[in-house]
PDB file of C-alpha atoms in Angstrom:
ATOM      1  CA  MET A   1       0.000   0.000   0.000  1.00 49.00           C
ATOM      2  CA  LYS A   2       2.793   2.417   0.903  1.00 44.00           C
ATOM      3  CA  ARG A   3       4.505   1.656  -2.400  1.00 49.00           C
ATOM      4  CA  ILE A   4       1.280   2.410  -4.299  1.00 38.00           C
ATOM      5  CA  VAL A   5       0.794   5.728  -2.467  1.00 35.00           C
ATOM      6  CA  ALA A   6       4.441   6.656  -3.032  1.00 43.00           C
ATOM      7  CA  SER A   7       4.141   5.815  -6.726  1.00 44.00           C
ATOM      8  CA  LEU A   8       0.988   7.940  -7.052  1.00 35.00           C
ATOM      9  CA  LEU A   9       2.632  10.880  -5.282  1.00 37.00           C
ATOM     10  CA  LEU A  10       5.694  10.600  -7.519  1.00 42.00           C
ATOM     11  CA  SER A  11       3.517  10.501 -10.627  1.00 39.00           C
ATOM     12  CA  VAL A  12       1.563  13.578  -9.518  1.00 35.00           C
ATOM     13  CA  GLY A  13       4.811  15.386  -8.759  1.00 41.00           C
ATOM     14  CA  LEU A  14       6.258  14.599 -12.181  1.00 37.00           C
ATOM     15  CA  LEU A  15       3.055  15.695 -13.936  1.00 35.00           C
ATOM     16  CA  THR A  16       2.964  18.937 -11.938  1.00 37.00           C
ATOM     17  CA  ALA A  17       6.598  19.693 -12.714  1.00 37.00           C
ATOM     18  CA  SER A  18       6.055  18.910 -16.396  1.00 39.00           C
ATOM     19  CA  HIS A  19       2.976  21.166 -16.489  1.00 40.00           C
ATOM     20  CA  ALA A  20       4.793  24.031 -14.755  1.00 41.00           C
ATOM     21  CA  GLU A  21       7.687  23.660 -17.190  1.00 42.00           C
ATOM     22  CA  SER A  22       5.296  23.870 -20.143  1.00 60.00           C
ATOM     23  CA  LEU A  23       3.747  27.061 -18.756  1.00 85.00           C
ATOM     24  CA  ILE A  24       7.064  28.919 -18.477  1.00 89.00           C
ATOM     25  CA  ASN A  25       9.728  28.924 -21.178  1.00 92.00           C
ATOM     26  CA  PHE A  26      13.144  30.527 -20.816  1.00 94.00           C
ATOM     27  CA  GLY A  27      15.153  31.733 -23.766  1.00 95.00           C
ATOM     28  CA  PHE A  28      17.219  34.440 -25.376  1.00 96.00           C
ATOM     29  CA  LYS A  29      16.159  37.165 -27.762  1.00 97.00           C
ATOM     30  CA  GLY A  30      18.131  39.555 -29.917  1.00 97.00           C
ATOM     31  CA  GLY A  31      17.631  41.793 -32.892  1.00 96.00           C
ATOM     32  CA  ILE A  32      18.183  45.063 -34.655  1.00 96.00           C
ATOM     33  CA  GLU A  33      16.557  48.477 -34.280  1.00 94.00           C
ATOM     34  CA  LEU A  34      15.796  50.860 -37.135  1.00 92.00           C
ATOM     35  CA  ILE A  35      15.541  54.296 -35.528  1.00 89.00           C
ATOM     36  CA  ASN A  36      13.648  57.370 -36.699  1.00 86.00           C
ATOM     37  CA  MET A  37      14.450  60.556 -34.768  1.00 82.00           C
ATOM     38  CA  ASP A  38      12.214  63.612 -35.157  1.00 81.00           C
ATOM     39  CA  PHE A  39      12.698  67.148 -33.824  1.00 82.00           C
ATOM     40  CA  ASN A  40      10.038  69.747 -33.154  1.00 77.00           C
ATOM     41  CA  ALA A  41      12.209  72.299 -34.996  1.00 70.00           C
ATOM     42  CA  SER A  42      11.873  72.177 -38.787  1.00 62.00           C
ATOM     43  CA  THR A  43      15.409  73.477 -39.287  1.00 59.00           C
ATOM     44  CA  LEU A  44      16.927  70.328 -37.750  1.00 68.00           C
ATOM     45  CA  ASN A  45      17.404  67.061 -39.546  1.00 61.00           C
ATOM     46  CA  ALA A  46      18.418  63.718 -38.077  1.00 61.00           C
ATOM     47  CA  SER A  47      18.932  60.790 -40.408  1.00 63.00           C
ATOM     48  CA  ASN A  48      17.593  57.322 -39.662  1.00 67.00           C
ATOM     49  CA  ARG A  49      20.057  55.189 -37.717  1.00 81.00           C
ATOM     50  CA  ALA A  50      20.358  51.625 -36.426  1.00 88.00           C
ATOM     51  CA  GLY A  51      21.090  49.704 -33.246  1.00 93.00           C
ATOM     52  CA  PHE A  52      20.965  46.247 -31.696  1.00 95.00           C
ATOM     53  CA  TYR A  53      19.683  44.582 -28.524  1.00 97.00           C
ATOM     54  CA  ILE A  54      20.146  41.189 -26.853  1.00 97.00           C
ATOM     55  CA  GLY A  55      19.201  39.496 -23.585  1.00 97.00           C
ATOM     56  CA  PRO A  56      17.195  36.818 -21.741  1.00 97.00           C
ATOM     57  CA  SER A  57      13.450  36.394 -22.143  1.00 97.00           C
ATOM     58  CA  LEU A  58      10.642  34.531 -20.350  1.00 95.00           C
ATOM     59  CA  ARG A  59       7.419  33.375 -21.988  1.00 93.00           C
ATOM     60  CA  PHE A  60       4.437  32.620 -19.726  1.00 93.00           C
ATOM     61  CA  ASN A  61       1.731  30.499 -21.347  1.00 89.00           C
ATOM     62  CA  LEU A  62      -1.567  31.407 -19.679  1.00 89.00           C
ATOM     63  CA  PRO A  63      -4.424  28.902 -19.147  1.00 86.00           C
ATOM     64  CA  VAL A  64      -6.476  30.783 -21.781  1.00 85.00           C
ATOM     65  CA  VAL A  65      -6.035  29.262 -25.232  1.00 85.00           C
ATOM     66  CA  GLY A  66      -3.742  31.403 -27.385  1.00 86.00           C
ATOM     67  CA  LEU A  67      -2.897  33.922 -24.646  1.00 93.00           C
ATOM     68  CA  SER A  68       0.602  34.377 -23.230  1.00 93.00           C
ATOM     69  CA  LEU A  69       2.958  36.939 -21.742  1.00 94.00           C
ATOM     70  CA  ASP A  70       6.611  37.620 -22.395  1.00 93.00           C
ATOM     71  CA  ALA A  71       9.028  39.636 -20.301  1.00 96.00           C
ATOM     72  CA  SER A  72      12.616  40.376 -21.251  1.00 96.00           C
ATOM     73  CA  GLY A  73      15.716  42.225 -20.162  1.00 96.00           C
ATOM     74  CA  PHE A  74      17.880  43.621 -22.973  1.00 97.00           C
ATOM     75  CA  TYR A  75      21.112  45.479 -23.394  1.00 97.00           C
ATOM     76  CA  SER A  76      20.595  47.973 -26.206  1.00 96.00           C
ATOM     77  CA  GLN A  77      23.059  50.120 -28.106  1.00 95.00           C
ATOM     78  CA  ARG A  78      21.953  52.715 -30.652  1.00 91.00           C
ATOM     79  CA  ASP A  79      23.955  54.864 -33.025  1.00 88.00           C
ATOM     80  CA  LEU A  80      22.426  58.327 -33.396  1.00 85.00           C
ATOM     81  CA  LYS A  81      23.381  61.186 -35.710  1.00 83.00           C
ATOM     82  CA  VAL A  82      22.459  64.778 -34.873  1.00 82.00           C
ATOM     83  CA  THR A  83      23.513  67.646 -37.181  1.00 78.00           C
ATOM     84  CA  GLY A  84      26.381  65.546 -38.483  1.00 77.00           C
ATOM     85  CA  GLU A  85      27.610  64.398 -35.060  1.00 84.00           C
ATOM     86  CA  LYS A  86      27.581  60.654 -34.307  1.00 87.00           C
ATOM     87  CA  LEU A  87      26.372  59.717 -30.810  1.00 88.00           C
ATOM     88  CA  SER A  88      25.983  56.396 -29.005  1.00 91.00           C
ATOM     89  CA  GLN A  89      23.090  55.569 -26.675  1.00 92.00           C
ATOM     90  CA  LYS A  90      23.420  52.583 -24.309  1.00 96.00           C
ATOM     91  CA  SER A  91      20.353  51.379 -22.399  1.00 96.00           C
ATOM     92  CA  ILE A  92      18.743  48.559 -20.451  1.00 97.00           C
ATOM     93  CA  LEU A  93      15.312  47.742 -21.904  1.00 97.00           C
ATOM     94  CA  LEU A  94      12.582  45.973 -19.893  1.00 97.00           C
ATOM     95  CA  PRO A  95       9.612  45.129 -22.160  1.00 97.00           C
ATOM     96  CA  ALA A  96       6.547  43.183 -20.997  1.00 96.00           C
ATOM     97  CA  ASN A  97       4.081  42.182 -23.713  1.00 96.00           C
ATOM     98  CA  VAL A  98       0.715  40.445 -23.884  1.00 96.00           C
ATOM     99  CA  ARG A  99       0.399  38.091 -26.842  1.00 95.00           C
ATOM    100  CA  TYR A 100      -2.445  36.312 -28.565  1.00 95.00           C
ATOM    101  CA  GLY A 101      -1.649  33.606 -31.064  1.00 93.00           C
ATOM    102  CA  VAL A 102      -3.386  31.215 -33.417  1.00 92.00           C
ATOM    103  CA  GLY A 103      -1.493  28.144 -34.527  1.00 85.00           C
ATOM    104  CA  ILE A 104      -1.334  24.575 -35.727  1.00 81.00           C
ATOM    105  CA  GLY A 105      -0.104  22.577 -32.746  1.00 73.00           C
ATOM    106  CA  ASP A 106       3.630  23.016 -32.252  1.00 75.00           C
ATOM    107  CA  LEU A 107       4.331  23.485 -35.955  1.00 87.00           C
ATOM    108  CA  LEU A 108       3.447  27.161 -36.413  1.00 92.00           C
ATOM    109  CA  CYS A 109       1.821  29.930 -34.395  1.00 92.00           C
ATOM    110  CA  ILE A 110       1.082  33.456 -35.633  1.00 95.00           C
ATOM    111  CA  PHE A 111       0.700  36.035 -32.853  1.00 96.00           C
ATOM    112  CA  ALA A 112      -0.016  39.718 -32.247  1.00 97.00           C
ATOM    113  CA  THR A 113       1.528  41.462 -29.251  1.00 96.00           C
ATOM    114  CA  ALA A 114       1.509  44.750 -27.357  1.00 97.00           C
ATOM    115  CA  GLY A 115       2.780  46.111 -24.056  1.00 97.00           C
ATOM    116  CA  PRO A 116       4.857  48.693 -22.180  1.00 97.00           C
ATOM    117  CA  GLN A 117       8.621  49.016 -22.165  1.00 97.00           C
ATOM    118  CA  PHE A 118      10.810  50.740 -19.578  1.00 96.00           C
ATOM    119  CA  SER A 119      14.230  52.023 -20.645  1.00 96.00           C
ATOM    120  CA  PHE A 120      17.135  53.034 -18.418  1.00 97.00           C
ATOM    121  CA  ASN A 121      20.142  54.879 -19.799  1.00 96.00           C
ATOM    122  CA  VAL A 122      23.428  53.238 -18.726  1.00 95.00           C
ATOM    123  CA  GLY A 123      25.810  55.194 -20.949  1.00 93.00           C
ATOM    124  CA  ASP A 124      26.543  58.867 -21.454  1.00 92.00           C
ATOM    125  CA  ASP A 125      23.465  61.051 -21.173  1.00 91.00           C
ATOM    126  CA  VAL A 126      24.992  64.410 -22.172  1.00 92.00           C
ATOM    127  CA  PHE A 127      26.885  64.938 -25.425  1.00 92.00           C
ATOM    128  CA  HIS A 128      28.659  68.241 -26.077  1.00 89.00           C
ATOM    129  CA  TRP A 129      30.531  69.256 -29.222  1.00 88.00           C
ATOM    130  CA  VAL A 130      31.603  72.280 -31.257  1.00 84.00           C
ATOM    131  CA  ASP A 131      30.579  72.321 -34.904  1.00 74.00           C
ATOM    132  CA  GLU A 132      32.699  73.351 -37.872  1.00 73.00           C
ATOM    133  CA  ASN A 133      31.594  76.983 -37.418  1.00 69.00           C
ATOM    134  CA  GLY A 134      32.704  77.060 -33.794  1.00 72.00           C
ATOM    135  CA  ASN A 135      29.158  76.946 -32.364  1.00 75.00           C
ATOM    136  CA  ASP A 136      28.416  74.914 -29.228  1.00 85.00           C
ATOM    137  CA  SER A 137      25.879  72.075 -29.333  1.00 87.00           C
ATOM    138  CA  GLN A 138      24.534  69.877 -26.537  1.00 89.00           C
ATOM    139  CA  PHE A 139      22.320  66.793 -26.780  1.00 90.00           C
ATOM    140  CA  THR A 140      20.836  65.494 -23.492  1.00 92.00           C
ATOM    141  CA  LEU A 141      19.127  62.075 -23.295  1.00 93.00           C
ATOM    142  CA  GLN A 142      16.385  61.170 -20.838  1.00 92.00           C
ATOM    143  CA  ASN A 143      17.701  58.823 -18.149  1.00 94.00           C
ATOM    144  CA  THR A 144      14.429  56.858 -17.958  1.00 95.00           C
ATOM    145  CA  MET A 145      11.759  56.394 -20.571  1.00 95.00           C
ATOM    146  CA  LEU A 146       8.352  54.749 -20.898  1.00 96.00           C
ATOM    147  CA  SER A 147       7.284  53.521 -24.318  1.00 96.00           C
ATOM    148  CA  PHE A 148       4.892  51.000 -25.878  1.00 97.00           C
ATOM    149  CA  ASN A 149       5.508  48.124 -28.279  1.00 97.00           C
ATOM    150  CA  PHE A 150       3.049  46.934 -30.938  1.00 97.00           C
ATOM    151  CA  GLY A 151       3.913  44.037 -33.173  1.00 96.00           C
ATOM    152  CA  ALA A 152       3.402  40.599 -34.653  1.00 97.00           C
ATOM    153  CA  GLY A 153       5.419  37.477 -35.135  1.00 96.00           C
ATOM    154  CA  ALA A 154       5.520  33.740 -35.631  1.00 95.00           C
ATOM    155  CA  ARG A 155       6.643  30.784 -33.555  1.00 93.00           C
ATOM    156  CA  ILE A 156       8.183  28.076 -35.707  1.00 92.00           C
ATOM    157  CA  GLY A 157       8.235  24.700 -34.007  1.00 89.00           C
ATOM    158  CA  SER A 158       8.627  24.659 -30.233  1.00 83.00           C
ATOM    159  CA  HIS A 159      11.728  26.808 -29.854  1.00 91.00           C
ATOM    160  CA  LEU A 160      12.188  29.455 -32.553  1.00 95.00           C
ATOM    161  CA  GLU A 161      10.362  32.797 -32.849  1.00 95.00           C
ATOM    162  CA  VAL A 162      10.658  35.762 -35.194  1.00 96.00           C
ATOM    163  CA  GLY A 163       8.924  39.087 -34.663  1.00 96.00           C
ATOM    164  CA  ILE A 164       8.652  42.689 -35.752  1.00 97.00           C
ATOM    165  CA  TYR A 165       7.625  45.487 -33.369  1.00 96.00           C
ATOM    166  CA  TYR A 166       7.096  49.238 -33.484  1.00 97.00           C
ATOM    167  CA  ASN A 167       8.144  51.168 -30.384  1.00 96.00           C
ATOM    168  CA  ILE A 168       6.480  54.503 -29.574  1.00 95.00           C
ATOM    169  CA  PRO A 169       7.862  56.611 -26.684  1.00 94.00           C
ATOM    170  CA  VAL A 170       5.673  58.521 -24.250  1.00 94.00           C
ATOM    171  CA  GLY A 171       6.919  62.120 -24.343  1.00 89.00           C
ATOM    172  CA  LYS A 172      10.305  63.386 -25.468  1.00 88.00           C
ATOM    173  CA  THR A 173      13.439  61.250 -25.607  1.00 89.00           C
ATOM    174  CA  ALA A 174      16.045  64.040 -25.555  1.00 90.00           C
ATOM    175  CA  ASP A 175      16.699  67.797 -25.540  1.00 90.00           C
ATOM    176  CA  PHE A 176      18.967  69.528 -28.028  1.00 88.00           C
ATOM    177  CA  THR A 177      20.398  73.015 -27.548  1.00 87.00           C
ATOM    178  CA  TRP A 178      22.731  74.816 -29.917  1.00 81.00           C
ATOM    179  CA  GLU A 179      24.409  78.186 -30.294  1.00 78.00           C
ATOM    180  CA  LYS A 180      23.601  80.439 -33.231  1.00 66.00           C
ATOM    181  CA  LEU A 181      25.246  83.691 -34.278  1.00 57.00           C
ATOM    182  CA  GLY A 182      22.972  86.673 -34.808  1.00 53.00           C
ATOM    183  CA  ASP A 183      23.174  89.363 -37.448  1.00 48.00           C
ATOM    184  CA  GLN A 184      26.022  90.923 -35.507  1.00 49.00           C
ATOM    185  CA  LEU A 185      28.926  88.538 -34.988  1.00 51.00           C
ATOM    186  CA  SER A 186      29.057  89.588 -31.353  1.00 52.00           C
ATOM    187  CA  GLU A 187      25.449  88.522 -30.816  1.00 54.00           C
ATOM    188  CA  THR A 188      24.861  84.908 -29.840  1.00 57.00           C
ATOM    189  CA  THR A 189      21.535  83.246 -29.164  1.00 65.00           C
ATOM    190  CA  TRP A 190      20.713  79.792 -27.868  1.00 68.00           C
ATOM    191  CA  ASN A 191      18.092  77.641 -29.532  1.00 80.00           C
ATOM    192  CA  SER A 192      16.479  74.517 -28.169  1.00 83.00           C
ATOM    193  CA  ALA A 193      14.415  71.620 -29.508  1.00 86.00           C
ATOM    194  CA  LYS A 194      12.937  68.378 -28.251  1.00 88.00           C
ATOM    195  CA  SER A 195      13.448  65.051 -30.007  1.00 87.00           C
ATOM    196  CA  ARG A 196      11.250  61.992 -30.198  1.00 87.00           C
ATOM    197  CA  THR A 197      12.687  58.654 -31.274  1.00 88.00           C
ATOM    198  CA  ASN A 198      10.495  55.878 -32.684  1.00 91.00           C
ATOM    199  CA  ALA A 199      11.994  52.537 -33.631  1.00 93.00           C
ATOM    200  CA  TRP A 200      11.236  49.358 -35.539  1.00 94.00           C
ATOM    201  CA  HIS A 201      12.495  46.191 -33.810  1.00 95.00           C
ATOM    202  CA  VAL A 202      13.201  42.995 -35.741  1.00 96.00           C
ATOM    203  CA  SER A 203      13.825  40.104 -33.352  1.00 96.00           C
ATOM    204  CA  LEU A 204      14.878  36.459 -33.306  1.00 96.00           C
ATOM    205  CA  SER A 205      14.217  34.350 -30.189  1.00 96.00           C
ATOM    206  CA  TYR A 206      15.096  30.849 -29.054  1.00 96.00           C
ATOM    207  CA  TYR A 207      13.201  29.282 -26.127  1.00 93.00           C
ATOM    208  CA  PHE A 208      14.331  26.108 -24.399  1.00 90.00           C
TER     209      PHE A 208
END
């Protein structure tokens, strides 16, 4: 009798562990960012730039068919270009997305996803330079930022995922101030503008 009870308890324990493992999947995700920076001053122009991100990711499969969550922690590095000056932004990204997918067993699943993302600057936040005309310029990044991701993707098999997301920040992402000579060479005025940086994310994930 004791052996039967022990066997039943062991079986229940193995089933519970297997079920818990199927509900949570750990993996790694990485990708590239295509960045579009806009200023609220029409005289300024910032060209589109690129970046990359990589880090661990968790996928939580909820008990509702097709519904899941994913939470990640990324190291991100972006190359920015402002009035000809190349700048580098280094951040920690913490996205958390809700996903709904429709699939064919473990072969293929197409999903849509959305959720907030918190960003923390871990590199330089103030960039100062003098342009070719001898005018001072300063670009100041926000140290923390809230944004939202909207995207879609596909899970291929049980382990591989590809996705594309559009990231929209809440509020400004940086301030830019620059010196400008007036009509008289002795007259100098300071101008300022706010920037907003949207980005496309293309990702590749592998879950164990």
